[in-house]
Amino acid sequence: AHSGQGMEDLEMALMLEAEAMALTAPVDCDGTGVILEARLDKGQGTVATGLLQRGTLEVGEHIVAGTHYGRVKRLVGSGGVIVNSVGPSEPFELTGLRGVPGAGDKLMVVASEELGRRIAA
């Protein structure tokens, strides 16, 4: 692992195994994921980067990340492209949280801002 030797073979083996086992994440449920990093930007407010594990995440949805809640105002997908939604296993960057969550905090889509506020408290 230190030298990187055989990493391409390992990646290919994992991809083939996942395909053979038909491993997929559900997309027809509320989105859940994890925050990888977050920062406070002067022009945009809280900017959080994460990875969605299941479901979908869309612009305008109410979310909770750790002890913070908000509404997705902007969503950037892989490659820095602004998107309207992301699915499972897709990295994202979002704005709209009312505070800065910590790395490793769970992210979840909730039905309303009121529910998000109660969960985050």
PDB file of C-alpha atoms in Angstrom:
ATOM      1  CA  ALA A   1       0.000   0.000   0.000  1.00  0.00           C
ATOM      2  CA  HIS A   2       2.858   2.378   0.701  1.00  0.00           C
ATOM      3  CA  SER A   3       4.380   2.036  -2.759  1.00  0.00           C
ATOM      4  CA  GLY A   4       1.079   2.100  -4.635  1.00  0.00           C
ATOM      5  CA  GLN A   5       1.972  -1.114  -6.436  1.00  0.00           C
ATOM      6  CA  GLY A   6      -1.084  -3.121  -7.463  1.00  0.00           C
ATOM      7  CA  MET A   7      -3.608  -0.361  -6.673  1.00  0.00           C
ATOM      8  CA  GLU A   8      -5.028  -0.357 -10.209  1.00  0.00           C
ATOM      9  CA  ASP A   9      -5.538  -4.124 -10.041  1.00  0.00           C
ATOM     10  CA  LEU A  10      -7.258  -3.786  -6.660  1.00  0.00           C
ATOM     11  CA  GLU A  11      -9.543  -1.032  -7.936  1.00  0.00           C
ATOM     12  CA  MET A  12     -10.489  -3.104 -10.985  1.00  0.00           C
ATOM     13  CA  ALA A  13     -11.174  -6.168  -8.824  1.00  0.00           C
ATOM     14  CA  LEU A  14     -13.423  -4.133  -6.499  1.00  0.00           C
ATOM     15  CA  MET A  15     -15.341  -2.656  -9.433  1.00  0.00           C
ATOM     16  CA  LEU A  16     -15.884  -6.084 -10.988  1.00  0.00           C
ATOM     17  CA  GLU A  17     -16.977  -7.577  -7.670  1.00  0.00           C
ATOM     18  CA  ALA A  18     -19.427  -4.739  -7.025  1.00  0.00           C
ATOM     19  CA  GLU A  19     -20.856  -5.127 -10.507  1.00  0.00           C
ATOM     20  CA  ALA A  20     -21.177  -8.905 -10.150  1.00  0.00           C
ATOM     21  CA  MET A  21     -22.935  -8.540  -6.785  1.00  0.00           C
ATOM     22  CA  ALA A  22     -25.176  -5.799  -8.206  1.00  0.00           C
ATOM     23  CA  LEU A  23     -24.335  -3.464  -5.318  1.00  0.00           C
ATOM     24  CA  THR A  24     -26.434  -0.344  -5.589  1.00  0.00           C
ATOM     25  CA  ALA A  25     -27.632   2.277  -3.175  1.00  0.00           C
ATOM     26  CA  PRO A  26     -31.317   3.179  -3.019  1.00  0.00           C
ATOM     27  CA  VAL A  27     -32.199   6.446  -4.764  1.00  0.00           C
ATOM     28  CA  ASP A  28     -35.920   6.608  -3.953  1.00  0.00           C
ATOM     29  CA  CYS A  29     -35.507   7.699  -0.336  1.00  0.00           C
ATOM     30  CA  ASP A  30     -34.471  10.821   1.543  1.00  0.00           C
ATOM     31  CA  GLY A  31     -30.802  11.602   1.073  1.00  0.00           C
ATOM     32  CA  THR A  32     -28.262  10.738   3.729  1.00  0.00           C
ATOM     33  CA  GLY A  33     -24.525  11.205   3.635  1.00  0.00           C
ATOM     34  CA  VAL A  34     -21.481  12.468   5.453  1.00  0.00           C
ATOM     35  CA  ILE A  35     -19.732  15.819   5.605  1.00  0.00           C
ATOM     36  CA  LEU A  36     -16.067  15.591   4.649  1.00  0.00           C
ATOM     37  CA  GLU A  37     -15.137  19.213   5.346  1.00  0.00           C
ATOM     38  CA  ALA A  38     -16.799  22.586   5.837  1.00  0.00           C
ATOM     39  CA  ARG A  39     -15.734  26.201   5.949  1.00  0.00           C
ATOM     40  CA  LEU A  40     -17.175  29.676   6.312  1.00  0.00           C
ATOM     41  CA  ASP A  41     -16.788  31.718   3.119  1.00  0.00           C
ATOM     42  CA  LYS A  42     -17.271  35.495   3.200  1.00  0.00           C
ATOM     43  CA  GLY A  43     -19.282  35.601  -0.022  1.00  0.00           C
ATOM     44  CA  GLN A  44     -21.222  32.346   0.209  1.00  0.00           C
ATOM     45  CA  GLY A  45     -21.673  31.613   3.898  1.00  0.00           C
ATOM     46  CA  THR A  46     -21.181  28.029   5.034  1.00  0.00           C
ATOM     47  CA  VAL A  47     -19.767  25.803   2.302  1.00  0.00           C
ATOM     48  CA  ALA A  48     -19.840  22.072   3.087  1.00  0.00           C
ATOM     49  CA  THR A  49     -18.276  19.289   1.040  1.00  0.00           C
ATOM     50  CA  GLY A  50     -19.610  15.778   1.425  1.00  0.00           C
ATOM     51  CA  LEU A  51     -20.455  12.431  -0.060  1.00  0.00           C
ATOM     52  CA  LEU A  52     -24.014  11.194  -0.472  1.00  0.00           C
ATOM     53  CA  GLN A  53     -24.464   7.577   0.652  1.00  0.00           C
ATOM     54  CA  ARG A  54     -28.089   6.916  -0.291  1.00  0.00           C
ATOM     55  CA  GLY A  55     -31.091   8.717  -1.734  1.00  0.00           C
ATOM     56  CA  THR A  56     -30.922  12.028  -3.561  1.00  0.00           C
ATOM     57  CA  LEU A  57     -30.099  15.561  -2.482  1.00  0.00           C
ATOM     58  CA  GLU A  58     -31.719  18.448  -4.353  1.00  0.00           C
ATOM     59  CA  VAL A  59     -31.526  22.230  -4.316  1.00  0.00           C
ATOM     60  CA  GLY A  60     -34.260  23.627  -2.045  1.00  0.00           C
ATOM     61  CA  GLU A  61     -34.439  20.656   0.320  1.00  0.00           C
ATOM     62  CA  HIS A  62     -34.171  21.097   4.076  1.00  0.00           C
ATOM     63  CA  ILE A  63     -31.153  19.389   5.617  1.00  0.00           C
ATOM     64  CA  VAL A  64     -29.482  18.689   8.948  1.00  0.00           C
ATOM     65  CA  ALA A  65     -25.731  18.222   9.288  1.00  0.00           C
ATOM     66  CA  GLY A  66     -24.548  17.468  12.802  1.00  0.00           C
ATOM     67  CA  THR A  67     -26.001  20.222  15.018  1.00  0.00           C
ATOM     68  CA  HIS A  68     -26.735  22.593  12.133  1.00  0.00           C
ATOM     69  CA  TYR A  69     -29.697  22.860   9.800  1.00  0.00           C
ATOM     70  CA  GLY A  70     -30.574  24.805   6.678  1.00  0.00           C
ATOM     71  CA  ARG A  71     -31.867  24.667   3.135  1.00  0.00           C
ATOM     72  CA  VAL A  72     -29.726  23.745   0.136  1.00  0.00           C
ATOM     73  CA  LYS A  73     -29.204  26.986  -1.793  1.00  0.00           C
ATOM     74  CA  ARG A  74     -26.517  25.860  -4.216  1.00  0.00           C
ATOM     75  CA  LEU A  75     -25.256  22.411  -5.095  1.00  0.00           C
ATOM     76  CA  VAL A  76     -22.008  21.749  -6.944  1.00  0.00           C
ATOM     77  CA  GLY A  77     -21.300  18.258  -8.252  1.00  0.00           C
ATOM     78  CA  SER A  78     -18.054  16.609  -9.294  1.00  0.00           C
ATOM     79  CA  GLY A  79     -15.946  18.681 -11.650  1.00  0.00           C
ATOM     80  CA  GLY A  80     -17.206  21.948 -10.161  1.00  0.00           C
ATOM     81  CA  VAL A  81     -20.430  21.938 -12.186  1.00  0.00           C
ATOM     82  CA  ILE A  82     -23.529  23.499 -10.592  1.00  0.00           C
ATOM     83  CA  VAL A  83     -26.282  20.857 -10.496  1.00  0.00           C
ATOM     84  CA  ASN A  84     -29.870  20.573  -9.263  1.00  0.00           C
ATOM     85  CA  SER A  85     -29.432  17.179  -7.589  1.00  0.00           C
ATOM     86  CA  VAL A  86     -26.876  14.515  -6.699  1.00  0.00           C
ATOM     87  CA  GLY A  87     -27.328  10.791  -6.126  1.00  0.00           C
ATOM     88  CA  PRO A  88     -25.584   8.070  -4.117  1.00  0.00           C
ATOM     89  CA  SER A  89     -21.776   7.923  -4.198  1.00  0.00           C
ATOM     90  CA  GLU A  90     -21.608  11.405  -5.691  1.00  0.00           C
ATOM     91  CA  PRO A  91     -19.436  14.044  -4.039  1.00  0.00           C
ATOM     92  CA  PHE A  92     -21.029  17.454  -3.580  1.00  0.00           C
ATOM     93  CA  GLU A  93     -20.444  20.943  -2.264  1.00  0.00           C
ATOM     94  CA  LEU A  94     -23.424  22.811  -0.874  1.00  0.00           C
ATOM     95  CA  THR A  95     -24.302  26.159   0.632  1.00  0.00           C
ATOM     96  CA  GLY A  96     -27.239  27.024   2.865  1.00  0.00           C
ATOM     97  CA  LEU A  97     -26.431  25.633   6.300  1.00  0.00           C
ATOM     98  CA  ARG A  98     -26.818  28.019   9.249  1.00  0.00           C
ATOM     99  CA  GLY A  99     -23.549  26.925  10.838  1.00  0.00           C
ATOM    100  CA  VAL A 100     -20.322  25.103  10.062  1.00  0.00           C
ATOM    101  CA  PRO A 101     -20.611  21.326  10.641  1.00  0.00           C
ATOM    102  CA  GLY A 102     -17.615  19.197  11.548  1.00  0.00           C
ATOM    103  CA  ALA A 103     -15.876  16.628   9.403  1.00  0.00           C
ATOM    104  CA  GLY A 104     -17.628  13.290   9.792  1.00  0.00           C
ATOM    105  CA  ASP A 105     -21.008  14.774  10.726  1.00  0.00           C
ATOM    106  CA  LYS A 106     -23.998  12.938   9.292  1.00  0.00           C
ATOM    107  CA  LEU A 107     -26.105  14.776   6.722  1.00  0.00           C
ATOM    108  CA  MET A 108     -29.786  14.014   6.205  1.00  0.00           C
ATOM    109  CA  VAL A 109     -32.690  15.450   4.269  1.00  0.00           C
ATOM    110  CA  VAL A 110     -35.675  16.386   6.445  1.00  0.00           C
ATOM    111  CA  ALA A 111     -39.270  17.323   5.617  1.00  0.00           C
ATOM    112  CA  SER A 112     -39.276  20.867   6.975  1.00  0.00           C
ATOM    113  CA  GLU A 113     -37.168  23.600   8.506  1.00  0.00           C
ATOM    114  CA  GLU A 114     -39.004  23.178  11.804  1.00  0.00           C
ATOM    115  CA  LEU A 115     -38.141  19.471  11.925  1.00  0.00           C
ATOM    116  CA  GLY A 116     -34.544  20.271  11.009  1.00  0.00           C
ATOM    117  CA  ARG A 117     -34.339  22.795  13.840  1.00  0.00           C
ATOM    118  CA  ARG A 118     -35.675  20.262  16.355  1.00  0.00           C
ATOM    119  CA  ILE A 119     -33.290  17.510  15.207  1.00  0.00           C
ATOM    120  CA  ALA A 120     -30.276  19.834  15.227  1.00  0.00           C
ATOM    121  CA  ALA A 121     -30.989  21.148  18.730  1.00  0.00           C
TER     122      ALA A 121
END
